[in-house]
Each structure stands twice: as C-alpha cells, then as structure tokens.
Short mmCIF file of C-alpha atoms and ligand atoms in Angstrom, two decimals:
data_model
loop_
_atom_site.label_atom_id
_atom_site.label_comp_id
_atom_site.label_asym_id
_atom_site.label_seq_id
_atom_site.Cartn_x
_atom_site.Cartn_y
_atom_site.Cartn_z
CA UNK A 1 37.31 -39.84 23.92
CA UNK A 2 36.25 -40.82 20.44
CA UNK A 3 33.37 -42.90 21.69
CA UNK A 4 32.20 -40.35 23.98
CA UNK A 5 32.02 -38.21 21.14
CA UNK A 6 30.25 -40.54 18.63
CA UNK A 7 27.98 -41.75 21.59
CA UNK A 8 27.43 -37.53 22.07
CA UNK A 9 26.28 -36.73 18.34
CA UNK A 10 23.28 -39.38 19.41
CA UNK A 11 21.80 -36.76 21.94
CA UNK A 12 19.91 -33.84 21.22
CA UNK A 13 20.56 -30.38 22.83
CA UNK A 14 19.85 -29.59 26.10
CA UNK A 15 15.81 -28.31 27.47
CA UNK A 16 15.61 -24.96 28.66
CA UNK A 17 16.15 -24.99 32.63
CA UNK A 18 12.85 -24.89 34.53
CA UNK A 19 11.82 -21.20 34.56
CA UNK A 20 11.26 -19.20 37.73
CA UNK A 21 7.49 -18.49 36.36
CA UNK A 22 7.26 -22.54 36.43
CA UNK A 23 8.52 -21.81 40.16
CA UNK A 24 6.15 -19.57 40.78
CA UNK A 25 3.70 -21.47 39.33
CA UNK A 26 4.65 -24.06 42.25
CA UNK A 27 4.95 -22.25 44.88
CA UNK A 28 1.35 -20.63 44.18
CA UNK A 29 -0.39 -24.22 43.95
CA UNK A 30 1.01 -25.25 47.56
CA UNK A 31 0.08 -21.68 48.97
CA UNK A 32 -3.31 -22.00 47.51
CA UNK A 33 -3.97 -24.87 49.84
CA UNK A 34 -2.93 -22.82 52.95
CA UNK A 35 -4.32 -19.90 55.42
CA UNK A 36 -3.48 -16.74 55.39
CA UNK A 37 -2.17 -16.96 58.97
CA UNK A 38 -0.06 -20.23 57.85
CA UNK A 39 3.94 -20.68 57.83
CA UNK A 40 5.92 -22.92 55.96
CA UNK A 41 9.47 -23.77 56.36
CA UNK A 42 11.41 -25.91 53.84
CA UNK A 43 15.21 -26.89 54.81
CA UNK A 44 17.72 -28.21 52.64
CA UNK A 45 19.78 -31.28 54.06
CA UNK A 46 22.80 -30.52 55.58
CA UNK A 47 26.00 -31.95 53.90
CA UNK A 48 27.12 -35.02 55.45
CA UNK A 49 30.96 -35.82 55.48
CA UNK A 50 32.45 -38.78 53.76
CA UNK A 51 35.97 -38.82 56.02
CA UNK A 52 37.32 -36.10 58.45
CA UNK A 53 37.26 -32.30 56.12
CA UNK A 54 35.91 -34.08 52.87
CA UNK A 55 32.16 -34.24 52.16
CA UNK A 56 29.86 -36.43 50.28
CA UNK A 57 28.53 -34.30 46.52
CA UNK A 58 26.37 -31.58 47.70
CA UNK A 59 22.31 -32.94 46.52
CA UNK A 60 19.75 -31.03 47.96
CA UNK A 61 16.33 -32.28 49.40
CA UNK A 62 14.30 -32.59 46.49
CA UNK A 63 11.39 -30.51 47.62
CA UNK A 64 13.48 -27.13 48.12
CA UNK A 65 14.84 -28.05 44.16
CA UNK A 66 11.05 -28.26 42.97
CA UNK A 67 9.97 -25.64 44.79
CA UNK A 68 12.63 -23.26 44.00
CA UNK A 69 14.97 -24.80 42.14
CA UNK A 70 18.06 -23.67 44.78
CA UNK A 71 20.69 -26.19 45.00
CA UNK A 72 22.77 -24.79 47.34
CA UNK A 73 23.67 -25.99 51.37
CA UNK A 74 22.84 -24.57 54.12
CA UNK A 75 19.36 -22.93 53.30
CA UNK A 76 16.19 -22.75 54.41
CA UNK A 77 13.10 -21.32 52.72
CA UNK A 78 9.94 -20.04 54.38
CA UNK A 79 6.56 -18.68 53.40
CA UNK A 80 4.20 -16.40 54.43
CA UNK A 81 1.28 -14.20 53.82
CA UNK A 82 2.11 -11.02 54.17
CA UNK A 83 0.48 -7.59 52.77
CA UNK A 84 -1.77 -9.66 50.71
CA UNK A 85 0.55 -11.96 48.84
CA UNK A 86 2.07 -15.01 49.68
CA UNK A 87 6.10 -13.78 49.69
CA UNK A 88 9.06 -16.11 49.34
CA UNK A 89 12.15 -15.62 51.42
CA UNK A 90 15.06 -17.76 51.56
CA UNK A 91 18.17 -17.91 54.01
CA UNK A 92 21.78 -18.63 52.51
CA UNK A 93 25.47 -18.83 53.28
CA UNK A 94 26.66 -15.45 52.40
CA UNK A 95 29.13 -14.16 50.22
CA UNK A 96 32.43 -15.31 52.24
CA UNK A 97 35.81 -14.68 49.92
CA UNK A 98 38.09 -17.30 52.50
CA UNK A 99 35.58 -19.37 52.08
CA UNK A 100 34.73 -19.26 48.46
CA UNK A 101 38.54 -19.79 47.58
CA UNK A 102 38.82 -23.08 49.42
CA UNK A 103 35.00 -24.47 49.03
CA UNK A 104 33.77 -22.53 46.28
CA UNK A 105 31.49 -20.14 44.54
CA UNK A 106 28.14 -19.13 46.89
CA UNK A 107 25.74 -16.88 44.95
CA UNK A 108 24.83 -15.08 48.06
CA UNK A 109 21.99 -12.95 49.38
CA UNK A 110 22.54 -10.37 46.39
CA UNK A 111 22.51 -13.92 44.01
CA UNK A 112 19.65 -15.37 45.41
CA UNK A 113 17.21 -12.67 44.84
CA UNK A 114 18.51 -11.37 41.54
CA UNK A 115 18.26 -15.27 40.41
CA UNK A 116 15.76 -17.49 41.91
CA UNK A 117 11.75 -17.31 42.06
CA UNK A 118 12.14 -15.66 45.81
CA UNK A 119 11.15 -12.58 47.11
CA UNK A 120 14.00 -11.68 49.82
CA UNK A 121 17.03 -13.12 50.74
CA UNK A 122 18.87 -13.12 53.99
CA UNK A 123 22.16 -14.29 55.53
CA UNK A 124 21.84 -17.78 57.70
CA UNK A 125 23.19 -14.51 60.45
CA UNK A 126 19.57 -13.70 60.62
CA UNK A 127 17.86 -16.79 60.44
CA UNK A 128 17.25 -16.96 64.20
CA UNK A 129 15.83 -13.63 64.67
CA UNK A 130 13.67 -13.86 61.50
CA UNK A 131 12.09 -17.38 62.00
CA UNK A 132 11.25 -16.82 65.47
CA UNK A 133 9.56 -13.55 64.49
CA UNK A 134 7.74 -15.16 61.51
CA UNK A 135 6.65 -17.93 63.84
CA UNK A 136 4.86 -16.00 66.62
CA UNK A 137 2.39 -14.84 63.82
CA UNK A 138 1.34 -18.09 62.57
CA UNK A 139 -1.11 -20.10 63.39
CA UNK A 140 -0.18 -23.25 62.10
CA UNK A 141 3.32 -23.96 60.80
CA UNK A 142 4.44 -26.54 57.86
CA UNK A 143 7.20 -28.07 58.51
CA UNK A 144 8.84 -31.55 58.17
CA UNK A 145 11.01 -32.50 61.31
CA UNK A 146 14.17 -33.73 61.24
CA UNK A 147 16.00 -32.78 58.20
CA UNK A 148 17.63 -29.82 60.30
CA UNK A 149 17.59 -30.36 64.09
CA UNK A 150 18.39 -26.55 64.86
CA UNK A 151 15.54 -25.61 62.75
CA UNK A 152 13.21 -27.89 64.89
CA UNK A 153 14.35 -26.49 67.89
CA UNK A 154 13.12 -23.14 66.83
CA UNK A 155 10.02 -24.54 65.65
CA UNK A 156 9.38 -26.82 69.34
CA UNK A 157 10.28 -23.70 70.82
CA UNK A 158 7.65 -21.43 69.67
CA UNK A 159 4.95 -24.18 70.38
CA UNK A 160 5.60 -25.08 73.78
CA UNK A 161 5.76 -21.38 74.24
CA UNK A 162 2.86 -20.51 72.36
CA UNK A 163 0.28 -20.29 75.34
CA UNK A 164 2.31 -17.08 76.96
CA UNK A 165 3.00 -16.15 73.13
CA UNK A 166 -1.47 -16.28 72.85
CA UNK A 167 -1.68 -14.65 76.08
CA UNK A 168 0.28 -11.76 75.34
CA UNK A 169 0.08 -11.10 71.47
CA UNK A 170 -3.05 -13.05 70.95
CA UNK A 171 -0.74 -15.34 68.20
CA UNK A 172 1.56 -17.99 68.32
CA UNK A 173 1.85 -21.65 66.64
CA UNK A 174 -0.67 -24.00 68.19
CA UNK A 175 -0.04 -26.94 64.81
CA UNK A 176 2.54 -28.32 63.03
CA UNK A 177 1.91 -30.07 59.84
CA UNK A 178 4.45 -32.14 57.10
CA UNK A 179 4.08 -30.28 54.28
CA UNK A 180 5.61 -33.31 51.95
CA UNK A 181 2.43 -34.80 50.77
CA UNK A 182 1.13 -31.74 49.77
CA UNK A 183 3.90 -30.94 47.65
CA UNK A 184 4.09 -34.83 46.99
CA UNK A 185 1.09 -34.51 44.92
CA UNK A 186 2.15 -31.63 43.22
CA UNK A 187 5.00 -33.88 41.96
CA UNK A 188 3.58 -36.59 40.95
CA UNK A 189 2.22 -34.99 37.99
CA UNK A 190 5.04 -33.75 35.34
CA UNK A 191 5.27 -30.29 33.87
CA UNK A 192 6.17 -30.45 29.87
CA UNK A 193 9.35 -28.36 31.51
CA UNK A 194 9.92 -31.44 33.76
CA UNK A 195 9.32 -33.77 31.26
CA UNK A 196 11.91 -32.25 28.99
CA UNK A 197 14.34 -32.69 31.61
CA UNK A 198 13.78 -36.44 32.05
CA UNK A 199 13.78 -36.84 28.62
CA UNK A 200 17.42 -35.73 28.67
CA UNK A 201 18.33 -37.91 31.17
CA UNK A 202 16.34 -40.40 29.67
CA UNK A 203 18.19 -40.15 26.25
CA UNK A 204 21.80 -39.97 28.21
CA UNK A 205 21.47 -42.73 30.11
CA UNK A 206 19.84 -44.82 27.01
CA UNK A 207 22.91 -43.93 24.99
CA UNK A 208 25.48 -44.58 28.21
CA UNK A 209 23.83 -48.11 28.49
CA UNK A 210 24.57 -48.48 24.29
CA UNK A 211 28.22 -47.32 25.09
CA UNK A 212 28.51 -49.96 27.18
CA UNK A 213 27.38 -52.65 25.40
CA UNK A 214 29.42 -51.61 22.36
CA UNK A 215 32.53 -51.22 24.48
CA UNK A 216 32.13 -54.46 25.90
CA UNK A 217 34.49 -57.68 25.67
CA UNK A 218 34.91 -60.99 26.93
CA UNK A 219 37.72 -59.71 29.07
CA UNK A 220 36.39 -56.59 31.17
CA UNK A 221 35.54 -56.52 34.55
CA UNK A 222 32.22 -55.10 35.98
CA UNK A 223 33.57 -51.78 37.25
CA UNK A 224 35.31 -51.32 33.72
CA UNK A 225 31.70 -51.26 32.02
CA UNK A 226 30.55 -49.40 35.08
CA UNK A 227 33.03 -46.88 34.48
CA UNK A 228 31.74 -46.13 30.59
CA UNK A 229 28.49 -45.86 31.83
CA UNK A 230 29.03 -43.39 34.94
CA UNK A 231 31.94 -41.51 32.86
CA UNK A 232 29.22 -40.92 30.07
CA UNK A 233 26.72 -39.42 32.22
CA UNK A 234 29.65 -36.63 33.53
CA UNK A 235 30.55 -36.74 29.46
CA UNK A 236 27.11 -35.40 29.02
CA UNK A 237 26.89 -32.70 31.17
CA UNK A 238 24.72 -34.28 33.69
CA UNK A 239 25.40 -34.77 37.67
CA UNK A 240 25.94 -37.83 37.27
CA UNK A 241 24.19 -41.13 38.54
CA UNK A 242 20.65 -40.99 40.07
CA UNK A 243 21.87 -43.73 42.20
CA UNK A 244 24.70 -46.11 42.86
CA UNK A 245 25.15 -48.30 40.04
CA UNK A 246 24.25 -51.87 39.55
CA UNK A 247 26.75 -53.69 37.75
CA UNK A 248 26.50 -57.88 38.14
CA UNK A 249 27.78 -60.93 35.90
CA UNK A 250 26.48 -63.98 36.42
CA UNK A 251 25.45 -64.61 39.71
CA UNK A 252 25.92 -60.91 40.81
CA UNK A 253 23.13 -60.65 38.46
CA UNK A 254 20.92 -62.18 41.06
CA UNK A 255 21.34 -59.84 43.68
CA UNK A 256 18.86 -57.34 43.52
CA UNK A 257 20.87 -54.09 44.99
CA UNK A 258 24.37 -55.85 44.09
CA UNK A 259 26.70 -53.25 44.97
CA UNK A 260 30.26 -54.31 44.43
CA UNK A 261 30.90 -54.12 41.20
CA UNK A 262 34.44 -55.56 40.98
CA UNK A 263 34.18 -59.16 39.49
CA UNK A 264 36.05 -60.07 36.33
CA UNK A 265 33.03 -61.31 33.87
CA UNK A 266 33.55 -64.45 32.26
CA UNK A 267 32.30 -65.47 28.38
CA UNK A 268 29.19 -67.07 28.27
CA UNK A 269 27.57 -64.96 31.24
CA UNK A 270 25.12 -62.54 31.21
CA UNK A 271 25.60 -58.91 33.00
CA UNK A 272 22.52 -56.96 34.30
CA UNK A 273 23.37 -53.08 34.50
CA UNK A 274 20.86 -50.90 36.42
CA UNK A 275 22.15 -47.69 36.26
CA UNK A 276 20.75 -43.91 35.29
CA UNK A 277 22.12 -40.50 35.15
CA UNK A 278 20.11 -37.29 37.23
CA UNK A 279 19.90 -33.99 35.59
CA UNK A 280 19.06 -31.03 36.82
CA UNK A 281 17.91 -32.99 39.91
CA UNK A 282 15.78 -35.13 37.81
CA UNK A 283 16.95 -39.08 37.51
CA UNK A 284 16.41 -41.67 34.76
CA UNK A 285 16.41 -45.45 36.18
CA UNK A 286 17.27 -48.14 33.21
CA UNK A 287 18.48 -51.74 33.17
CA UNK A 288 19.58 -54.13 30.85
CA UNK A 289 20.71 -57.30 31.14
CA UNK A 290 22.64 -58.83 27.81
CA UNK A 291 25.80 -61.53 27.30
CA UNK A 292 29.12 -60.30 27.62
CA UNK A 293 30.01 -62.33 24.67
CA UNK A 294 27.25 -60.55 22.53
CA UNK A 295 25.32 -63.72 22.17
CA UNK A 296 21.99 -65.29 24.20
CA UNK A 297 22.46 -69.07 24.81
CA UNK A 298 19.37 -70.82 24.44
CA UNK A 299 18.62 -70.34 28.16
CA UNK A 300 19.57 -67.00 27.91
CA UNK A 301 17.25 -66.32 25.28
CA UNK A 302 14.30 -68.15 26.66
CA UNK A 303 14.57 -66.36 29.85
CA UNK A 304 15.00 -62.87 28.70
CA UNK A 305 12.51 -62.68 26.18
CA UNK A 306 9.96 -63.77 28.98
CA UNK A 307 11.22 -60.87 30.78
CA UNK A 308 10.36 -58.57 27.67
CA UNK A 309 7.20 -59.73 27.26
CA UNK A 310 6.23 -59.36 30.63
CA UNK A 311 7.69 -55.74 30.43
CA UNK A 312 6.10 -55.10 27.13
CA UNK A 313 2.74 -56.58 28.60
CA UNK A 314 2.96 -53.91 31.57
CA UNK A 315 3.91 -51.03 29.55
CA UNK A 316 0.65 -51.51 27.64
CA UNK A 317 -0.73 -51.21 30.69
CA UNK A 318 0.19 -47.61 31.41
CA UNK A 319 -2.69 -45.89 30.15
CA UNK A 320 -4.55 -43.33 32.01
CA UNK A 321 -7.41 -43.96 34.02
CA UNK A 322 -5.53 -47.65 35.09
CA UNK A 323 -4.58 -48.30 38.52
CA UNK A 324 -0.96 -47.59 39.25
CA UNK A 325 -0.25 -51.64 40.16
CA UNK A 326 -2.10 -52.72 36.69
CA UNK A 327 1.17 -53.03 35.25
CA UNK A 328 2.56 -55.04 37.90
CA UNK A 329 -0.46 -57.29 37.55
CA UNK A 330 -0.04 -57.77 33.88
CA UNK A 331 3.76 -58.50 34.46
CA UNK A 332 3.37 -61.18 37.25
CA UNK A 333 0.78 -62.88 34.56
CA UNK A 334 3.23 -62.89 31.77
CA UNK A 335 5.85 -63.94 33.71
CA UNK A 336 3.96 -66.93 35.75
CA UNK A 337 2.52 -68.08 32.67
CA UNK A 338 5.90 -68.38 30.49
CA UNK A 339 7.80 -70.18 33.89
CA UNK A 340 4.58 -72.61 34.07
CA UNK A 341 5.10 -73.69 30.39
CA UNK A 342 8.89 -73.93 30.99
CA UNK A 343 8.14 -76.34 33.73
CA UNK A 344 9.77 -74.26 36.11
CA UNK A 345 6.84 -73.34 38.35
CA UNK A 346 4.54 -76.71 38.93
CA UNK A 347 1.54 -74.65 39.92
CA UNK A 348 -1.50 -73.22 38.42
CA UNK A 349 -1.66 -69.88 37.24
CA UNK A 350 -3.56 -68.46 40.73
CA UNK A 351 -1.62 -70.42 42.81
CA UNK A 352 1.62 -69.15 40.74
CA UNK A 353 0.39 -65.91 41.38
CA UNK A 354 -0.45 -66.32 44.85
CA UNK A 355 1.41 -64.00 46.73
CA UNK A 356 1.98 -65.99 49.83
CA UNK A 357 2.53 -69.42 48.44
CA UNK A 358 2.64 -68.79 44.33
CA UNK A 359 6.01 -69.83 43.06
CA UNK A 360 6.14 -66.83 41.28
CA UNK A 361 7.82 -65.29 44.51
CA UNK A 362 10.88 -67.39 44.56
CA UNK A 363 11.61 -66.28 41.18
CA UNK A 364 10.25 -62.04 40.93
CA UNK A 365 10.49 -61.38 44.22
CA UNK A 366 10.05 -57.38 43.70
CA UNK A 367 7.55 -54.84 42.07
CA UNK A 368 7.39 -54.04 38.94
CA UNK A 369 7.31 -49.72 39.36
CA UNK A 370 7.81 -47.02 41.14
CA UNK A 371 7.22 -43.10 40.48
CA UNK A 372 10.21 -41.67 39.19
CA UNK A 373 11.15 -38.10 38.94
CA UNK A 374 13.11 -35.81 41.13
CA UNK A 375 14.15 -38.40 43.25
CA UNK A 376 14.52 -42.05 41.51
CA UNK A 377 11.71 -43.55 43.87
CA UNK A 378 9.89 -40.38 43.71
CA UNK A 379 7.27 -39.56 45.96
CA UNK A 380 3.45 -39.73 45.96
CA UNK A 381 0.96 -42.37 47.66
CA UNK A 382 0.68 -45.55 46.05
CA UNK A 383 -2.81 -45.71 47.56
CA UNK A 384 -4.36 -42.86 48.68
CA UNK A 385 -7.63 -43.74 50.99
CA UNK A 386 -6.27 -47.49 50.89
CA UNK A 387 -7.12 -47.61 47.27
CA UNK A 388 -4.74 -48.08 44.56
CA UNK A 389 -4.18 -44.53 42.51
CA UNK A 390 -5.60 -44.07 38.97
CA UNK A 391 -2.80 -43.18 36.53
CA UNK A 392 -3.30 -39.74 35.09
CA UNK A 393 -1.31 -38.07 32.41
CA UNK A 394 2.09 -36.59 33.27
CA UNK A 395 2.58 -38.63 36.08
CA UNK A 396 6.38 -40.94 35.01
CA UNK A 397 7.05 -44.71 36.38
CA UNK A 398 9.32 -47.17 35.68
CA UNK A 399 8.28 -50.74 34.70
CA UNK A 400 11.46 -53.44 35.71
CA UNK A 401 9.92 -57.10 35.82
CA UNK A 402 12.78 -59.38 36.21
CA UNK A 403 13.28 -62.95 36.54
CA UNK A 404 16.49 -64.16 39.15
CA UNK A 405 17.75 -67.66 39.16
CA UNK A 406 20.43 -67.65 42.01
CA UNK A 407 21.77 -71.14 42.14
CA UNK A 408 23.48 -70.08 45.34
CA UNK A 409 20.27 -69.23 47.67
CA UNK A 410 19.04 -72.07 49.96
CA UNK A 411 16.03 -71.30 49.50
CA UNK A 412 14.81 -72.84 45.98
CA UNK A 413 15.85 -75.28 43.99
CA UNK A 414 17.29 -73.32 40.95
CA UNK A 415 16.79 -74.91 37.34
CA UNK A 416 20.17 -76.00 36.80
CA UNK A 417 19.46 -74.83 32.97
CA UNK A 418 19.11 -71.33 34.18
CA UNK A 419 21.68 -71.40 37.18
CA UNK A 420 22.76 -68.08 37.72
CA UNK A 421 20.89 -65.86 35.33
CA UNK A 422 19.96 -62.64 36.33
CA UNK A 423 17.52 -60.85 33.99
CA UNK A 424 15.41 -57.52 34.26
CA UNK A 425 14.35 -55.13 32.10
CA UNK A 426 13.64 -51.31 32.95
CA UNK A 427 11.95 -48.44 31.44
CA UNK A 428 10.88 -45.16 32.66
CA UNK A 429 6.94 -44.86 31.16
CA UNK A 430 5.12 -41.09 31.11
CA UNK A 431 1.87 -41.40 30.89
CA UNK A 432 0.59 -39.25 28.09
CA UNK A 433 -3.28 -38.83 26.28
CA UNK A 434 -1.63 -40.89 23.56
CA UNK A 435 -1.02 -43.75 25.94
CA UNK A 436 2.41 -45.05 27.21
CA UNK A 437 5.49 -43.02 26.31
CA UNK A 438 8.49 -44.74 27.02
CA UNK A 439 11.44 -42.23 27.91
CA UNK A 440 14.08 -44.98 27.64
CA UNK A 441 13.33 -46.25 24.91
CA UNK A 442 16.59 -45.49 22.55
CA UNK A 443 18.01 -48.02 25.02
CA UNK A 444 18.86 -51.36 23.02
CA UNK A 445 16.37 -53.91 24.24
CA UNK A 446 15.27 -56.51 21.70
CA UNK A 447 17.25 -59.78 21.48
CA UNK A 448 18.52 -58.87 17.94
CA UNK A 449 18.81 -55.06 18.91
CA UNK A 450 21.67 -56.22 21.23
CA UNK A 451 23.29 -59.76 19.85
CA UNK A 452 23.70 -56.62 16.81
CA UNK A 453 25.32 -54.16 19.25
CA UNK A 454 27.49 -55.67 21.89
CA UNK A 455 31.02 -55.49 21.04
CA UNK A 456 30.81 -53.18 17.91
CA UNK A 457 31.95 -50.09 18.33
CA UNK A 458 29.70 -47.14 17.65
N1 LIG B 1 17.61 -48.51 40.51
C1 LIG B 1 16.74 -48.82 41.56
C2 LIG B 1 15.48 -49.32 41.06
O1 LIG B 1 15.43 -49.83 39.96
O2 LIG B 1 14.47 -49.20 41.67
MN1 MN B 2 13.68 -48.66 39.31
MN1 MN B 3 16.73 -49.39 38.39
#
C-alpha cells in the first residue's frame, strides 16, 4: 500500500457533493421550458445481470443523476405542475429488511424525501396508480422510450386511450416528446460544483496514470499496470473506471478500443493506457502512451512528440467563441504536416488532409474530442442546425490526436521504422474566460516528464 499512499498525499481533498439547491437549480431550468399542463417522466435503467443471481455495478442513467442526483435502481421520477409550482416526486424500492440483508441498504420513501431535491416520495407499489393518474392530466408527456418497457406501456396506454380520456374528462396525453436534448443542453455547460467534481477525477486519474508509470518494469504484463491504475481509482475513493480500460504494448497499441489487456510487454515497446476514473457519476478520460523500458527510441520519440504537438496545437484551440471541431482541425494539420516531412505521407498538405483520399486517414483514423462529463462521451449536439457548435465557457472536452502504425493491417504499408507504434495523447480541456484549462494536466506528458518517471518509484 505504500505507493497508494505516497501517490494519495498528491491529491487534494474531496469537493463538496453537488447540493440539492444546485438540483433545484436544474430541475427549474428544464421546467422553465415546459407548460403548465406538461408531464415528464425520467427512469433509471434497470440493472442488467452479469450471470444467473449476480448483477453488473449498479450506474444509473445519467440524466436521473443530474437531475437529482439519485443513484439508486429501480426509480422513476416525474414532474408536474401542480398548485402553482412545478413539484418533484420520485418512486423507489422501499424499505425491505430481507432484502436489505442480502442486497443491501435502500434509503427508502422516508430517505428519499428527507435527502434528495424531491418533493414526495412513493413506493414502486404505487407507481401504477400514480402515473396513470398523473398522465390523464397532461397534455403532452416527456418521456424517452425504451429505457423501462413497463413504463412505456403505461405511457402508450394513456395515448391510444386518450380520445375516450378527451371525451370524458376533457384531458388526456395527445404528445410525447424525448426530453434528453433538453436536458442535453443543460449539460453541456458545467456548474463550478460540476467542475469541482471532474477536477477530482481529473487529478485521480492523472496521479493513477503516474503510479503506473513509476511502477512499471520491463517484466509486467498489461493487466499488471492495468491493475495499479484501476486499484488506484477504488484507492481514492472514487467508483472506479469511467470505462473499460485500455491497456496495449506494442501492437495492442494500435487497436483503437483494444480490450484484452493480458499480453506480457516486452523491452523496447511502447504501451498506450487510456483509462479514467468516474466520481460521483462524473468521468475523467486520459491516455498516455510511454516505453516500458522508460526510454523513447528515436522512432519513438519522433512519433510521439508529433502527437504532442498536434495535441498541444488543438488545445490552443479551445477558446470560446471557436467551433467545437477547431481543435480537430488544428490537430489533423499538425499531424499531416510532421508525417509529410517524415516522408511517411507522399501527398500535399490538402490532399493529406483530404478526408476521402488524404493519407492522413490511414494513419489518425478517429476524432480528436468529444464532450465529456457525466457520461465519458457526454451528450450535446455536435452541430446543432447542421452547423458546428461555438465553444462557450464551462462546456469540458477531451482532445486525443493519435498516430497508429499497425504493421499487421492489410491495408497500408506501415513504415517499417515505426512498425507497431501506437501513440495518443488525451486531455480533458474546460473551457474557461481565461482560455483552455486542462483538467489532466498533472498527468506526465512531456518526453523528459516521463523518460524521468517511468520506473522510479514515487
Ligand atoms: N476512452 C474512450 C475515448 O477516449 O473516447
Ligand atoms: Mn476520449
Ligand atoms: Mn480515452
């Protein structure tokens, strides 16, 4: 445990939670947007089993944890107008002793409203009866389909019934509307509450990528270094990883989503590791890509610091007021330009960059960001009205150019100078009025940063 501990002194304290007033705050900018005769209905994702009794970790759908911050199975949260306010009711598993002893504590109906930014709380029991109430006196009903197919029953119900529901009670559903973009937009732009939480992820996963590297010899195997990494973000106090982990030597460094981890990795090679920790429901995304042996070859070198100056080009670009793909743009340049002058792409710039017949394909063959936030590709349209989204300030994405030179596709030649080198480079960028703030950036990243690092102990 001793460097767990020395890699733990390197992280600050943990943020306040996210306050229910934040959740309020929330809640209140999605209702603003609705009628007063207007339903919504947000369901969490049912557990799915991994093998016969045992299930998959509980992670709820990240709009119920947004909206109010309830992690729990088995719920579903609606909204409606009612005696001039906008009231918040959620349905739970109730308080069930047999069941608590073998599956664990439930915090209930009493829980749930002494707890969470909700107004009442009811048993799943009543769920029917409720629902199907609240629904005959809406109008119009948000909803997204087919998270919970018993929920979607009750909504189908109530509008194929609705013309006997109009006829007598002058109400009933005639519309049903996704509410996800809605609160997709709401997302997309970070609190200084979220923020604080990424940050912490941020800094865990930086320092659980360090760990790594400083752990690392010239006899471990991918899922050993996959194991510091992973057992660093539990260390921490976070849930863990955002998403599987990407741990590749060599030529596992060249598959993009490369998901075995098992290969011994042998001196000389270099390992990509994309891996980030969530917490509080929030996930951090990094990668790094350095020798096993602690030291670039010349090929190594050449490649990788391409790759960082394509990153370090795009990061520049995350400035507010930019379009969301500027960084990609300014990445694909770096990167074309530095494979032209190593003679590996025979091409002119444009055609390089072409992206039906540039080169540049064959060797970055993916974008350079995504949003990130409660969910690692985090939601919110790329191009709203078919044209690309201006960056504003709080919105979070990562920038991971990379450069892949599998000697094993059919596809390309492969530079036999570069055969098998896997390189990319990823940062989670907030946008702030200052410009670019990089969340990641206590990761190790600069060539001397990490020949200085790998294989001494913290
Ligand atoms: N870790 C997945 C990604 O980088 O998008
Ligand atoms: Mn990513
Ligand atoms: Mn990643």
């Amino acid at each position: 445990m001793g460097m767990f501990d020395n890699a733990l002194s390197l992280i600050g304290p943990e943020p306040e939670p996210i306050s229910n007033d934040e959740y309020r705050t929330r809640q209140n900018k999605l209702f603003s947007q609705f009628e007063e005769d207007d339903l919504l209905i947000l369901c969490s994702s049912p557990e799915t089993i991994h093998s016969n009794d045992v299930h998959h970790p509980y992670r709820s759908q990240s709009d119920m944890i947004y909206l109010t911050g309830w992690y729990e199975p088995e719920s579903v949260m609606i909204a409606q107008f009612i005696d001039g306010k906008w009231s918040v009711t959620l349905f739970v598993q109730p308080k069930d002793t047999l069941k608590e002893i073998w599956e664990g504590r439930r915090p209930g109906v009493e829980g749930a409203i002494s707890g969470w930014p909700i107004d009442h709380a009811y048993s799943n029991a009543d769920l029917h009866e409720r629902l199907t109430q609240s629904i005959s006196k809406s109008s119009k009903i948000y909803h997204r389909t087919g998270i919970r197919s018993e929920i979607d029953s009750i909504v189908t119900d109530a509008i194929q019934h609705r013309g006997r529901a109009r006829q007598m009670a002058g109400s009933g559903p005639i519309a049903i509307e996704d509410p996800s973009s809605r609160i997709a937009e709401l997302r997309l732009r970070k609190s200084p509450a979220e923020i604080d939480q990424m940050k912490y992820a941020s800094i865990v996963s930086s320092i659980a990528h360090e760990a790594a590297m400083r752990s690392c010899n010239t006899d471990r195997t991918e899922n050993q270094i996959q194991s510091i990494i992973e057992g660093f973000f539990v260390f921490s106090g976070t849930s863990g990883w955002a998403y599987p982990s990407i741990v590749g030597c060599g030529e596992n460094a060249t598959i993009l989503h490369y998901k075995e981890n098992n290969s011994r990795c042998k001196d000389g090679e270099v390992i990509l590791i994309d891996a980030g920790a969530e917490y509080r429901g929030y996930a951090s995304d990094i990668t790094r890509s350095w020798p096993i042996n602690g030291k670039f070859t010349e090929a190594q070198r050449e490649i990788y610091q391409l790759v960082l100056d394509s990153q370090e080009a795009a990061i520049a670009e995350c400035v507010i007021g930019n379009p969301y793909n500027a960084p990609h743009d300014a990445a694909r340049k770096v990167l074309a330009e530095g494979l032209i002058k190593l003679g590996i792409i025979n091409q002119s710039l444009e055609e390089a960059l072409d992206i039906n017949t540039g080169e540049l394909r064959n060797w970055y063959m993916h974008n350079t960001s995504h949003w990130i936030g409660l969910d690692v590709h985090d939601v919110g349209v790329y191009k709203p009205n078919g044209e690309p989204r201006l960056l504003e300030e709080g919105m979070c994405l990562t920038i991971e150019p990379g450069l892949y030179f599998g000697s094993w596709r059919p596809d390309v030649n492969c530079p036999a100078k570069y055969s098998n080198l896997g390189i990319r480079i990823e940062d989670d960028v907030l946008i702030t009025s200052n410009g670019p703030e990089v969340l990641t950036a206590a990761c190790p990243k600069t060539i001397d940063d990490i020949e200085s690092i790998v294989g001494t102990p913290f």
